[in-house]
Short mmCIF file of C-alpha atoms in Angstrom, two decimals:
data_model
loop_
_atom_site.label_atom_id
_atom_site.label_comp_id
_atom_site.label_asym_id
_atom_site.label_seq_id
_atom_site.Cartn_x
_atom_site.Cartn_y
_atom_site.Cartn_z
CA MET A 4 -42.18 62.60 74.90
CA SER A 5 -45.51 63.90 75.45
CA CYS A 6 -46.31 67.37 76.15
CA SER A 7 -47.19 65.83 80.04
CA ASP A 8 -43.85 64.00 80.23
CA VAL A 9 -42.14 67.56 79.27
CA ILE A 10 -44.55 69.57 82.32
CA SER A 11 -43.82 66.69 84.66
CA SER A 12 -40.26 66.31 84.73
CA HIS A 13 -39.42 70.26 84.98
CA TRP A 14 -41.85 69.65 88.10
CA GLY A 15 -39.12 67.46 89.62
CA ARG A 16 -36.11 70.21 88.02
CA PHE A 17 -38.04 72.90 90.45
CA LEU A 18 -37.86 71.16 93.27
CA PHE A 19 -34.73 70.17 93.25
CA LEU A 20 -33.37 73.58 91.84
CA ASN A 21 -35.88 75.72 94.33
CA GLY A 22 -32.87 76.96 96.33
CA MET A 23 -31.05 78.02 93.24
CA ARG A 24 -32.72 80.58 92.31
CA PRO A 25 -32.87 83.10 90.35
CA PHE A 26 -30.29 80.55 88.41
CA GLY A 27 -32.45 77.40 88.92
CA PHE A 28 -35.78 79.77 87.36
CA LEU A 29 -33.30 80.50 84.25
CA PHE A 30 -31.48 76.93 83.86
CA ILE A 31 -35.86 75.55 84.12
CA LEU A 32 -36.62 77.39 81.40
CA SER A 33 -33.96 76.49 79.13
CA GLN A 34 -34.33 72.80 80.00
CA TYR A 35 -38.04 73.13 79.15
CA ALA A 36 -37.20 74.82 75.67
CA MET A 37 -35.00 72.39 74.52
CA ASP A 38 -37.38 69.30 75.85
CA SER A 39 -40.33 71.10 73.88
CA VAL A 40 -38.17 71.08 70.66
CA ASN A 41 -37.73 67.74 71.41
CA ALA A 42 -41.46 66.89 71.71
CA PHE A 43 -42.36 68.73 68.20
CA ARG A 44 -39.43 68.75 66.01
CA PRO A 45 -40.08 66.54 62.90
CA GLN A 46 -38.86 63.27 62.75
CA TRP A 47 -36.32 63.81 59.50
CA ALA A 48 -34.73 65.95 61.70
CA SER A 49 -33.73 63.59 64.51
CA GLY A 50 -30.17 62.49 65.48
CA ASP A 51 -30.93 58.88 63.96
CA SER A 52 -31.41 60.89 60.63
CA GLY A 53 -27.78 62.11 60.74
CA LEU A 54 -28.63 65.69 60.87
CA PRO A 55 -27.97 66.60 64.51
CA VAL A 56 -26.60 70.54 63.44
CA TRP A 57 -29.51 72.75 64.57
CA GLN A 58 -29.94 70.58 68.10
CA TYR A 59 -25.70 71.84 68.59
CA VAL A 60 -26.86 75.79 67.49
CA VAL A 61 -30.09 76.05 69.05
CA THR A 62 -28.85 74.49 72.57
CA ALA A 63 -25.65 76.93 72.38
CA LEU A 64 -27.86 79.48 71.44
CA LEU A 65 -30.23 78.74 74.95
CA VAL A 66 -27.03 78.22 76.81
CA LEU A 67 -25.70 82.01 75.55
CA MET A 68 -29.28 83.90 76.92
CA VAL A 69 -29.29 81.67 80.08
CA TYR A 70 -25.59 82.75 80.64
CA ASP A 71 -25.91 86.16 79.59
CA GLN A 72 -29.49 86.51 81.71
CA ALA A 73 -28.05 84.93 84.99
CA MET A 74 -25.08 87.60 84.39
CA TYR A 75 -27.24 90.74 84.31
CA ILE A 76 -29.07 89.52 87.17
CA LYS A 77 -25.36 88.92 88.96
CA ARG A 78 -24.63 92.52 88.47
CA LYS A 79 -27.51 94.21 88.79
CA GLY A 80 -27.32 93.15 92.25
CA SER A 81 -30.06 95.32 94.23
CA ILE A 82 -29.51 98.52 92.27
CA ALA A 83 -32.62 99.93 90.20
CA GLY A 84 -33.22 98.24 86.55
CA PRO A 85 -35.15 96.23 84.75
CA PRO A 86 -35.59 92.45 86.92
CA PHE A 87 -34.84 90.54 83.49
CA LYS A 88 -33.14 92.08 80.35
CA ILE A 89 -33.88 91.27 76.86
CA PRO A 90 -32.25 88.10 75.35
CA LEU A 91 -28.79 89.01 74.84
CA ILE A 92 -29.61 92.52 72.65
CA GLY A 93 -30.81 93.98 75.62
CA PRO A 94 -32.22 97.74 75.19
CA PHE A 95 -30.15 98.19 71.38
CA LEU A 96 -33.10 98.99 70.44
CA GLN A 97 -34.18 101.84 72.20
CA ALA A 98 -30.28 102.57 72.13
CA ILE A 99 -29.96 103.68 68.60
CA ASP A 100 -32.43 106.65 68.63
CA PRO A 101 -32.63 107.26 72.53
CA LYS A 102 -35.16 109.56 74.40
CA PHE A 103 -34.26 112.22 76.32
CA GLU A 104 -37.82 111.15 78.40
CA ALA A 105 -35.75 107.67 78.96
CA TYR A 106 -33.02 109.24 80.38
CA LEU A 107 -35.17 111.47 82.57
CA ALA A 108 -37.39 108.32 84.14
CA GLN A 109 -33.68 106.09 84.36
CA TRP A 110 -32.24 108.82 86.31
CA ALA A 111 -35.36 109.29 88.62
CA SER A 112 -35.53 105.62 89.46
CA GLY A 113 -32.49 105.40 91.84
CA PRO A 114 -28.98 107.14 92.94
CA LEU A 115 -27.51 103.65 90.63
CA SER A 116 -29.88 101.70 87.78
CA CYS A 117 -28.48 99.62 85.21
CA VAL A 118 -28.97 98.47 82.07
CA SER A 119 -27.49 95.95 79.98
CA VAL A 120 -26.79 95.86 75.85
CA PHE A 121 -25.08 92.67 74.20
CA HIS A 122 -23.83 91.79 77.20
CA LYS A 123 -22.18 95.26 78.35
CA PHE A 124 -23.35 96.20 81.59
CA VAL A 125 -23.80 99.73 82.07
CA VAL A 126 -24.46 101.58 85.42
CA LEU A 127 -25.54 105.06 85.68
CA ALA A 128 -25.30 106.94 88.73
CA SER A 129 -27.74 109.78 89.28
CA ASP A 130 -26.64 110.77 92.44
CA ARG A 131 -24.36 113.82 92.20
CA ASP A 132 -21.76 112.25 95.22
CA ILE A 133 -21.41 108.84 92.77
CA ALA A 134 -20.91 111.24 90.33
CA HIS A 135 -17.69 112.80 92.22
CA LYS A 136 -16.97 109.38 93.13
CA VAL A 137 -16.34 108.17 89.90
CA PHE A 138 -14.98 111.25 88.74
CA LYS A 139 -11.79 111.25 90.95
CA SER A 140 -11.37 107.41 91.39
CA PRO A 141 -8.54 106.92 88.67
CA SER A 142 -7.81 103.91 89.92
CA PHE A 143 -10.56 102.39 89.65
CA ALA A 144 -12.29 103.94 86.29
CA GLU A 145 -10.96 105.53 83.21
CA PRO A 146 -12.76 107.38 80.78
CA CYS A 147 -14.14 105.36 78.04
CA ILE A 148 -16.40 107.89 76.54
CA VAL A 149 -18.12 104.63 74.59
CA PRO A 150 -16.26 101.12 74.14
CA ILE A 151 -15.91 101.98 70.44
CA ALA A 152 -14.20 105.15 70.89
CA LYS A 153 -10.44 104.86 71.56
CA ASP A 154 -11.00 102.66 67.73
CA ILE A 155 -12.08 105.88 66.54
CA ILE A 156 -10.23 109.08 68.30
CA GLY A 157 -7.14 106.68 69.09
CA HIS A 158 -6.02 104.04 71.11
CA LYS A 159 -3.18 106.58 72.20
CA ALA A 160 -5.02 109.89 72.76
CA TRP A 161 -4.31 112.08 75.88
CA VAL A 162 -7.92 111.45 77.17
CA PHE A 163 -7.15 107.78 77.62
CA LEU A 164 -4.29 108.19 79.38
CA GLN A 165 -3.54 107.27 83.18
CA GLY A 166 -1.34 108.31 85.80
CA LYS A 167 2.14 109.78 84.23
CA ALA A 168 1.47 109.71 80.68
CA HIS A 169 -1.99 111.58 81.26
CA VAL A 170 0.00 113.83 83.75
CA GLU A 171 2.74 114.62 81.11
CA TYR A 172 -0.09 115.81 78.87
CA ARG A 173 -2.29 117.69 80.85
CA ARG A 174 1.15 119.65 82.39
CA GLY A 175 1.82 120.87 78.53
CA LEU A 176 -1.88 121.50 77.71
CA THR A 177 -2.76 123.67 80.98
CA PRO A 178 -0.65 126.61 79.94
CA LEU A 179 -2.49 126.79 76.18
CA PHE A 180 -6.07 128.38 78.65
CA THR A 181 -3.67 130.76 80.94
CA ASN A 182 -5.38 134.90 80.44
CA LYS A 183 -2.41 135.45 78.50
CA ALA A 184 -2.69 132.36 76.15
CA MET A 185 -6.88 132.87 75.39
CA ALA A 186 -6.34 137.00 74.63
CA SER A 187 -4.14 135.88 72.17
CA TYR A 188 -6.88 133.87 70.54
CA LEU A 189 -9.74 136.46 70.71
CA PRO A 190 -8.59 138.35 67.40
CA VAL A 191 -8.76 135.25 65.62
CA GLN A 192 -12.32 134.49 66.84
CA GLU A 193 -13.19 138.18 66.62
CA LYS A 194 -12.54 137.40 62.79
CA VAL A 195 -15.01 134.35 62.50
CA LEU A 196 -17.89 135.95 63.81
CA THR A 197 -17.73 138.90 61.54
CA SER A 198 -17.06 136.78 58.70
CA TYR A 199 -20.42 134.23 59.96
CA PHE A 200 -22.85 136.43 61.11
CA ALA A 201 -22.58 138.40 57.78
CA LYS A 202 -23.12 134.51 56.18
CA PHE A 203 -26.27 134.18 58.84
CA VAL A 204 -27.51 137.82 57.26
CA ALA A 205 -27.15 136.52 53.73
CA ALA A 206 -28.72 133.36 54.25
CA SER A 207 -32.11 135.46 55.75
CA GLU A 208 -32.06 137.90 53.07
CA SER A 209 -31.78 134.85 49.83
CA ASN A 210 -34.63 133.12 52.08
CA HIS A 211 -36.73 135.94 52.20
CA SER A 212 -36.42 136.35 55.79
CA ARG A 213 -38.66 133.00 55.84
CA PRO A 214 -37.48 130.74 58.40
CA LEU A 215 -34.54 128.61 57.70
CA PRO A 216 -33.26 126.17 59.62
CA PHE A 217 -30.21 127.74 61.77
CA MET A 218 -28.72 124.48 63.61
CA PRO A 219 -26.74 123.82 60.70
CA LEU A 220 -24.90 127.42 60.30
CA PHE A 221 -24.25 126.99 64.28
CA ARG A 222 -22.70 123.59 63.72
CA GLU A 223 -20.90 125.47 60.89
CA ILE A 224 -19.48 128.79 63.26
CA ASN A 225 -18.49 126.64 65.78
CA CYS A 226 -16.31 124.29 63.79
CA ALA A 227 -15.03 127.14 62.27
CA LEU A 228 -14.11 129.03 65.54
CA SER A 229 -12.48 125.22 67.18
CA CYS A 230 -10.43 125.18 63.70
CA ARG A 231 -9.25 128.89 63.99
CA THR A 232 -8.76 129.21 67.87
CA PHE A 233 -6.85 125.33 67.16
CA PHE A 234 -4.77 125.80 64.32
CA GLY A 235 -5.46 130.10 63.07
CA ASP A 236 -4.52 129.97 59.35
CA TYR A 237 -2.98 127.06 59.35
CA ILE A 238 -6.32 125.30 58.20
CA SER A 239 -8.48 126.35 54.77
CA GLN A 240 -11.76 127.37 54.73
CA SER A 241 -12.69 124.56 52.79
CA ALA A 242 -11.15 122.11 55.57
CA VAL A 243 -13.34 123.91 58.00
CA LYS A 244 -16.18 123.35 56.18
CA ARG A 245 -15.77 120.30 54.92
CA ILE A 246 -15.08 119.22 58.72
CA ALA A 247 -18.59 120.39 59.84
CA ASP A 248 -19.92 118.94 57.56
CA ASP A 249 -18.76 115.81 58.22
CA PHE A 250 -17.85 115.38 62.00
CA TYR A 251 -21.28 114.41 63.10
CA LEU A 252 -20.34 111.39 61.49
CA VAL A 253 -17.76 110.73 64.41
CA THR A 254 -20.50 111.58 66.99
CA ALA A 255 -23.28 109.20 65.19
CA ALA A 256 -20.74 106.31 65.34
CA LEU A 257 -19.97 106.86 69.03
CA GLU A 258 -23.25 105.41 70.18
CA LEU A 259 -22.93 104.16 74.14
CA VAL A 260 -23.45 100.26 72.27
CA ASN A 261 -22.71 99.55 68.72
CA VAL A 262 -23.40 95.92 67.21
CA PRO A 263 -20.39 93.71 67.53
CA LEU A 264 -17.73 94.51 64.57
CA SER A 265 -19.67 97.07 62.80
CA LEU A 266 -16.33 98.91 63.00
CA TYR A 267 -15.36 97.28 59.56
CA VAL A 268 -18.72 96.67 57.89
CA PRO A 269 -19.05 99.19 54.77
CA PHE A 270 -21.45 102.21 55.43
CA THR A 271 -22.18 101.17 59.44
CA ARG A 272 -21.53 104.46 61.25
CA PRO A 273 -19.08 103.26 63.22
CA TRP A 274 -17.31 102.43 59.54
CA ARG A 275 -18.26 106.20 58.17
CA GLY A 276 -17.22 107.42 61.68
CA LYS A 277 -13.77 106.14 61.58
CA ARG A 278 -13.34 107.46 58.16
CA THR A 279 -14.25 110.94 59.09
CA ALA A 280 -11.98 110.89 62.24
CA ASP A 281 -8.97 109.54 60.25
CA ALA A 282 -9.30 112.27 57.44
CA VAL A 283 -9.59 115.35 60.37
CA HIS A 284 -6.26 113.73 61.86
CA ALA A 285 -4.19 113.86 58.82
CA GLU A 286 -5.47 117.28 58.27
CA PHE A 287 -4.83 118.57 61.80
CA ALA A 288 -1.17 116.58 61.64
CA ARG A 289 -0.22 118.48 58.11
CA CYS A 290 -1.66 121.64 60.34
CA ALA A 291 0.85 121.05 63.23
CA ALA A 292 3.58 120.66 60.83
CA ALA A 293 3.43 123.99 59.61
CA CYS A 294 3.11 126.14 63.00
CA LYS A 295 6.16 124.11 63.44
CA ALA A 296 7.71 126.22 60.50
CA ASN A 297 6.28 129.04 61.12
CA MET A 298 6.99 129.37 64.92
CA ALA A 299 10.59 128.19 64.11
CA ALA A 300 11.00 131.26 61.95
CA GLY A 301 10.19 133.68 63.83
CA ALA A 302 6.00 134.60 63.33
CA PRO A 303 3.99 135.94 66.26
CA PRO A 304 1.64 133.24 67.98
CA THR A 305 -2.02 133.38 67.27
CA CYS A 306 -3.42 130.24 68.07
CA ILE A 307 -3.14 127.47 70.53
CA VAL A 308 -0.77 124.94 68.28
CA ASP A 309 1.45 128.33 68.22
CA GLN A 310 1.74 128.72 71.72
CA TRP A 311 2.14 124.54 72.19
CA VAL A 312 4.89 124.75 69.74
CA LEU A 313 6.86 127.53 71.33
CA HIS A 314 6.78 125.92 74.64
CA MET A 315 8.01 122.88 73.45
CA MET A 316 10.92 124.91 71.71
CA ALA A 317 11.67 127.02 74.66
CA SER A 318 12.27 123.47 76.52
CA SER A 319 14.15 121.91 74.00
CA ARG A 320 16.77 125.13 74.02
CA TYR A 321 16.67 124.47 77.74
CA ARG A 322 17.67 120.87 77.64
CA ALA A 323 20.21 121.18 74.71
CA ALA A 324 21.68 124.44 76.77
CA VAL A 325 22.11 122.25 80.17
CA ALA A 326 23.84 119.11 77.61
CA ALA A 327 26.23 122.05 76.79
CA GLY A 328 26.87 123.20 80.51
CA ASP A 329 25.25 126.48 79.98
CA ASP A 330 23.44 128.38 82.85
CA ALA A 331 20.14 128.53 81.22
CA GLU A 332 16.92 129.24 82.96
CA LYS A 333 13.70 127.13 83.43
CA PRO A 334 11.35 127.30 81.48
CA ALA A 335 7.46 127.73 83.29
CA ASN A 336 6.50 124.83 81.33
CA LEU A 337 8.98 122.07 80.78
CA ILE A 338 7.80 119.68 78.29
CA ARG A 339 8.47 117.12 75.79
CA GLU A 340 8.42 117.01 72.15
CA PHE A 341 5.28 116.23 70.55
CA SER A 342 5.26 114.83 67.37
CA ASP A 343 2.84 115.98 64.26
CA GLY A 344 0.04 112.93 64.66
CA GLU A 345 0.66 113.45 68.23
CA ILE A 346 -0.52 117.43 68.34
CA GLY A 347 -3.20 116.73 65.72
CA GLU A 348 -4.67 113.95 67.66
CA THR A 349 -4.72 115.99 70.63
CA LEU A 350 -6.34 118.67 68.98
CA PHE A 351 -8.86 116.28 67.48
CA THR A 352 -9.71 115.14 71.00
CA PHE A 353 -10.50 119.29 71.58
CA LEU A 354 -12.66 119.34 68.62
CA PHE A 355 -14.72 116.21 69.77
CA ALA A 356 -15.37 117.56 72.92
CA SER A 357 -16.51 121.14 71.93
CA GLN A 358 -18.10 120.52 68.40
CA ASP A 359 -21.26 118.95 69.59
CA ALA A 360 -21.32 120.49 72.92
CA SER A 361 -20.78 124.00 71.77
CA SER A 362 -23.14 123.76 68.89
CA SER A 363 -25.99 122.34 71.31
CA ALA A 364 -24.93 125.60 73.62
CA THR A 365 -25.24 128.27 70.84
CA THR A 366 -28.42 126.57 69.33
CA TRP A 367 -29.88 126.68 72.59
CA LEU A 368 -28.61 130.12 73.63
CA PHE A 369 -29.98 131.75 70.35
CA GLN A 370 -33.29 130.18 70.73
CA VAL A 371 -33.72 130.59 74.76
CA LEU A 372 -32.51 134.65 73.82
CA ALA A 373 -35.23 135.09 71.04
CA GLN A 374 -38.14 133.92 73.47
CA ARG A 375 -36.89 136.18 76.03
CA PRO A 376 -36.16 139.79 74.63
CA ASP A 377 -35.98 140.92 78.35
CA VAL A 378 -32.98 138.84 78.55
CA LEU A 379 -31.83 140.32 75.18
CA ASP A 380 -32.80 143.59 75.89
CA ARG A 381 -30.74 143.72 78.77
CA LEU A 382 -27.42 141.50 78.14
CA ARG A 383 -27.45 144.23 74.60
CA ALA A 384 -27.12 146.95 76.96
CA GLU A 385 -24.55 145.85 79.27
CA ASN A 386 -22.23 144.83 76.16
CA LEU A 387 -22.97 148.31 74.21
CA ALA A 388 -22.21 150.23 77.57
CA ALA A 389 -18.68 148.25 78.01
CA ARG A 390 -18.09 148.69 74.40
CA GLY A 391 -18.53 152.86 75.26
CA GLY A 392 -21.22 152.89 73.16
CA ASP A 393 -18.91 151.78 69.85
CA ARG A 394 -20.91 148.62 68.77
CA ALA A 395 -18.18 147.45 66.32
CA ARG A 396 -15.37 147.56 69.28
CA PRO A 397 -13.87 144.18 69.18
CA PHE A 398 -13.75 142.59 72.57
CA ASP A 399 -11.09 141.84 75.01
CA LEU A 400 -10.18 139.51 77.75
CA PRO A 401 -11.16 142.36 80.53
CA MET A 402 -13.81 143.13 78.99
CA LEU A 403 -15.63 139.52 78.66
CA GLU A 404 -14.32 139.34 82.19
CA ALA A 405 -16.28 142.33 83.16
CA LEU A 406 -20.14 141.44 81.98
CA PRO A 407 -21.77 140.01 84.77
CA TYR A 408 -25.01 139.69 83.33
CA THR A 409 -23.40 138.48 79.98
CA ASN A 410 -21.63 135.74 82.39
CA ALA A 411 -25.03 134.94 83.82
CA VAL A 412 -26.77 134.37 80.88
CA VAL A 413 -24.04 131.58 79.09
CA LYS A 414 -23.75 130.08 82.79
CA GLU A 415 -27.09 129.57 83.35
CA LEU A 416 -27.70 128.52 80.02
CA LEU A 417 -25.07 125.73 80.44
CA ARG A 418 -27.00 124.61 83.41
CA HIS A 419 -30.56 125.10 81.93
CA ARG A 420 -29.60 122.86 78.83
CA PRO A 421 -25.78 121.23 79.50
CA PRO A 422 -24.20 120.07 77.03
CA VAL A 423 -22.83 117.42 78.58
CA ILE A 424 -24.91 115.27 80.49
CA PHE A 425 -22.95 112.56 81.16
CA VAL A 426 -19.72 111.02 80.65
CA PRO A 427 -18.78 107.17 80.48
CA TYR A 428 -16.15 105.42 82.45
CA LEU A 429 -14.99 101.93 82.36
CA ALA A 430 -14.37 100.20 85.63
CA THR A 431 -10.87 98.54 85.79
CA GLN A 432 -11.75 96.56 88.68
CA ASP A 433 -14.47 96.10 90.81
CA PHE A 434 -15.78 99.71 92.07
CA PRO A 435 -17.57 100.11 95.21
CA VAL A 436 -19.43 102.96 94.38
CA THR A 437 -21.65 102.68 97.38
CA PRO A 438 -21.25 100.89 100.72
CA GLY A 439 -24.24 98.37 99.69
CA TYR A 440 -23.05 98.16 95.71
CA THR A 441 -19.86 96.96 94.13
CA VAL A 442 -19.47 98.24 90.61
CA PRO A 443 -18.01 95.05 88.94
CA LYS A 444 -14.96 94.84 86.77
CA GLY A 445 -15.22 95.43 82.66
CA SER A 446 -18.46 97.36 83.18
CA ILE A 447 -19.32 100.66 82.24
CA ILE A 448 -20.13 103.11 85.25
CA VAL A 449 -21.72 106.48 83.90
CA PRO A 450 -21.74 109.23 86.35
CA SER A 451 -24.43 112.04 85.34
CA CYS A 452 -24.37 115.62 84.85
CA TYR A 453 -27.95 116.91 84.36
CA PRO A 454 -29.49 115.35 87.33
CA ALA A 455 -27.06 117.57 89.68
CA LEU A 456 -27.95 120.63 87.63
CA HIS A 457 -31.56 120.80 87.77
CA ASP A 458 -31.62 119.40 91.57
CA PRO A 459 -34.44 121.92 92.56
CA ALA A 460 -32.34 121.60 96.18
CA VAL A 461 -29.97 123.66 94.80
CA TYR A 462 -31.51 125.52 92.06
CA PRO A 463 -35.42 126.34 92.81
CA SER A 464 -37.55 126.02 90.08
CA PRO A 465 -34.49 124.21 87.68
CA GLU A 466 -36.48 124.20 84.57
CA VAL A 467 -36.44 128.07 84.43
CA PHE A 468 -34.28 129.78 83.25
CA ASP A 469 -33.40 132.37 85.21
CA PRO A 470 -30.13 134.37 84.75
CA ASP A 471 -30.35 136.15 88.02
CA ARG A 472 -29.99 133.39 89.92
CA TRP A 473 -25.97 134.05 89.30
CA ILE A 474 -26.22 137.09 90.59
CA THR A 475 -28.61 137.99 93.77
CA GLY A 476 -29.46 134.17 94.36
CA ASP A 477 -27.01 131.78 95.81
CA ALA A 478 -25.83 129.24 92.48
CA GLU A 479 -22.03 130.97 92.35
CA SER A 480 -21.70 128.58 95.36
CA GLN A 481 -23.33 125.55 94.34
CA THR A 482 -20.01 124.36 93.45
CA LYS A 483 -20.20 120.42 94.12
CA ASN A 484 -23.39 120.92 91.83
CA TRP A 485 -21.73 122.93 89.05
CA LEU A 486 -20.99 119.62 86.65
CA VAL A 487 -21.04 121.18 83.18
CA PHE A 488 -17.08 120.30 83.15
CA GLY A 489 -16.88 117.37 84.84
CA ALA A 490 -14.80 116.90 88.02
CA GLY A 491 -11.56 115.42 89.13
CA PRO A 492 -8.13 115.00 87.35
CA HIS A 493 -10.01 114.04 83.67
CA ASP A 494 -11.92 117.45 84.25
CA CYS A 495 -12.25 119.84 80.98
CA LEU A 496 -9.01 121.93 80.60
CA ALA A 497 -11.33 124.74 78.93
CA ARG A 498 -13.62 125.28 81.67
CA ARG A 499 -12.85 129.07 81.62
CA TYR A 500 -12.16 129.34 78.30
CA VAL A 501 -15.70 127.67 77.15
CA PRO A 502 -17.72 130.31 79.12
CA LEU A 503 -15.94 133.41 77.79
CA SER A 504 -15.76 132.75 73.95
CA MET A 505 -19.39 132.28 74.45
CA ALA A 506 -19.58 135.59 75.85
CA GLY A 507 -17.98 136.50 73.44
CA MET A 508 -20.13 134.96 70.81
CA ILE A 509 -23.13 136.44 72.14
CA GLY A 510 -22.24 139.91 73.35
CA LYS A 511 -21.04 140.79 70.00
CA ALA A 512 -24.25 139.29 68.06
CA ALA A 513 -26.66 141.14 70.67
CA LEU A 514 -24.92 144.17 69.06
CA GLU A 515 -24.78 143.86 65.34
CA LEU A 516 -27.84 141.34 64.87
CA ASP A 517 -31.90 140.57 65.60
CA TRP A 518 -33.04 137.24 65.25
CA LYS A 519 -36.67 135.69 65.85
CA HIS A 520 -37.67 132.28 66.25
CA TYR A 521 -40.43 130.63 64.72
CA ALA A 522 -41.56 128.40 67.37
CA THR A 523 -43.34 125.09 67.10
CA GLU A 524 -44.70 122.19 69.51
CA LYS A 525 -41.90 120.30 69.41
CA SER A 526 -39.60 123.57 70.01
CA GLU A 527 -38.96 122.80 73.73
CA GLU A 528 -38.79 119.11 72.66
CA ILE A 529 -35.16 117.73 73.72
CA ARG A 530 -33.27 115.22 71.23
CA VAL A 531 -30.61 113.49 72.26
CA PHE A 532 -27.16 113.61 69.95
CA ALA A 533 -23.94 113.02 72.34
CA THR A 534 -25.84 116.05 73.36
CA LEU A 535 -28.92 117.91 74.20
CA PHE A 536 -30.71 119.83 70.81
CA PRO A 537 -34.17 121.06 70.35
CA MET A 538 -36.38 118.68 68.63
CA VAL A 539 -36.51 121.07 65.71
CA SER A 540 -33.55 122.34 64.09
CA LEU A 541 -34.21 125.73 65.11
CA PRO A 542 -36.30 127.77 62.22
#
């Protein structure tokens, strides 16, 4: 067949398929490619020579490409997004090293926009009300983080559960964040902060007060705060250090889309992440077993797992009394017995939710306060007054709750540089998110938090760090835009605990430390690593 024959044959196909656009157009492209290959292939590779295998391979690949492109166009419908996708892989290369500016552009392109990577269709929702709808529609969508998350975090992890099973876990966990429970964790946190602040000073002195990247130290202190709050002294310092050093591998594995089967390929990100997660699961299960033995011996509770196990023990005693026919007072938190593995897996999800988010918030908090000495001086004065002039006085819950400016600084930091910019969900059925668009079943729908927290109509001059908007402004009343901790049945259990813990950290730091930020031209640029970090490691 000559080139002219190839071209003329496609004009005929075009006339026949003209009413089937855009699928007809894609079909024409595939046919044109195949006929072109046939026109110019070498004679030795003809079907008559008995070597037609390459033809089947090329044909299958082209059919797959056409199908993938056609499904993308069908799913996209009227929402924003590229009219055509890169064949098969989509924007996978961009996803490996995501740019914050690309997210800003995607959000700005419309209330709903889309991409498709390796045939996985992803819809991003930048509109606040659509985000709320996704968060609050468990019958249409469930948290998935990323498709590979269940393989790494655990298929039975409570964050992925729905309905009765999820409620059972949440009912048991909610009392762990009451005022009484949180007050029992503060002495452990004070001890961790004292230890690590001494390390901060020693690190600077050993470096002769020259600029030193502090982001790794902030990751470690937050890992220690989490692990000690979860498990107290059941976990060793060497285990804390190991988890702090390695946990980023879990985060690195959880890209929005991974290469298929990479979980089983040695030394890939998913493979490394899975191995790290399994090691942390085992360590946490060991700590849970030690806790049960300690609580059975009558020790006082000092950490989250202590409180949880005490609730299990009270529930078990109540059931035993009822079974024996005795009168017994029903516990306020009647829960079932959770295994060591279930406890370890649950606390692993807490660490996953907190480690990168808290490290991000701490990094930005120290950077911003170094740049704003007026804010730091005011925060320092408030904390000193709250301690009656005694810098060494430990913080307690009433003190942390009575620091209006410190809490405003924390809230503004969480708004200004939100640790969570979006939360991926999986559409479990066709999901009509707007009157004009339905997210197809099996797609990922990603409600975004950042646009709501930077809406100029709600937060004037949103790029300006202004704690006073929470005191003299109306930011406190803008509850629908406050998506820092999500919304709906899967919102963050620690929505009160996190700001109070941050207030404790920065208040103590302001009284006991001084620090200087060595700014660079990239200091204000944002790097996306699950959450938002400065482009440089905070010298």
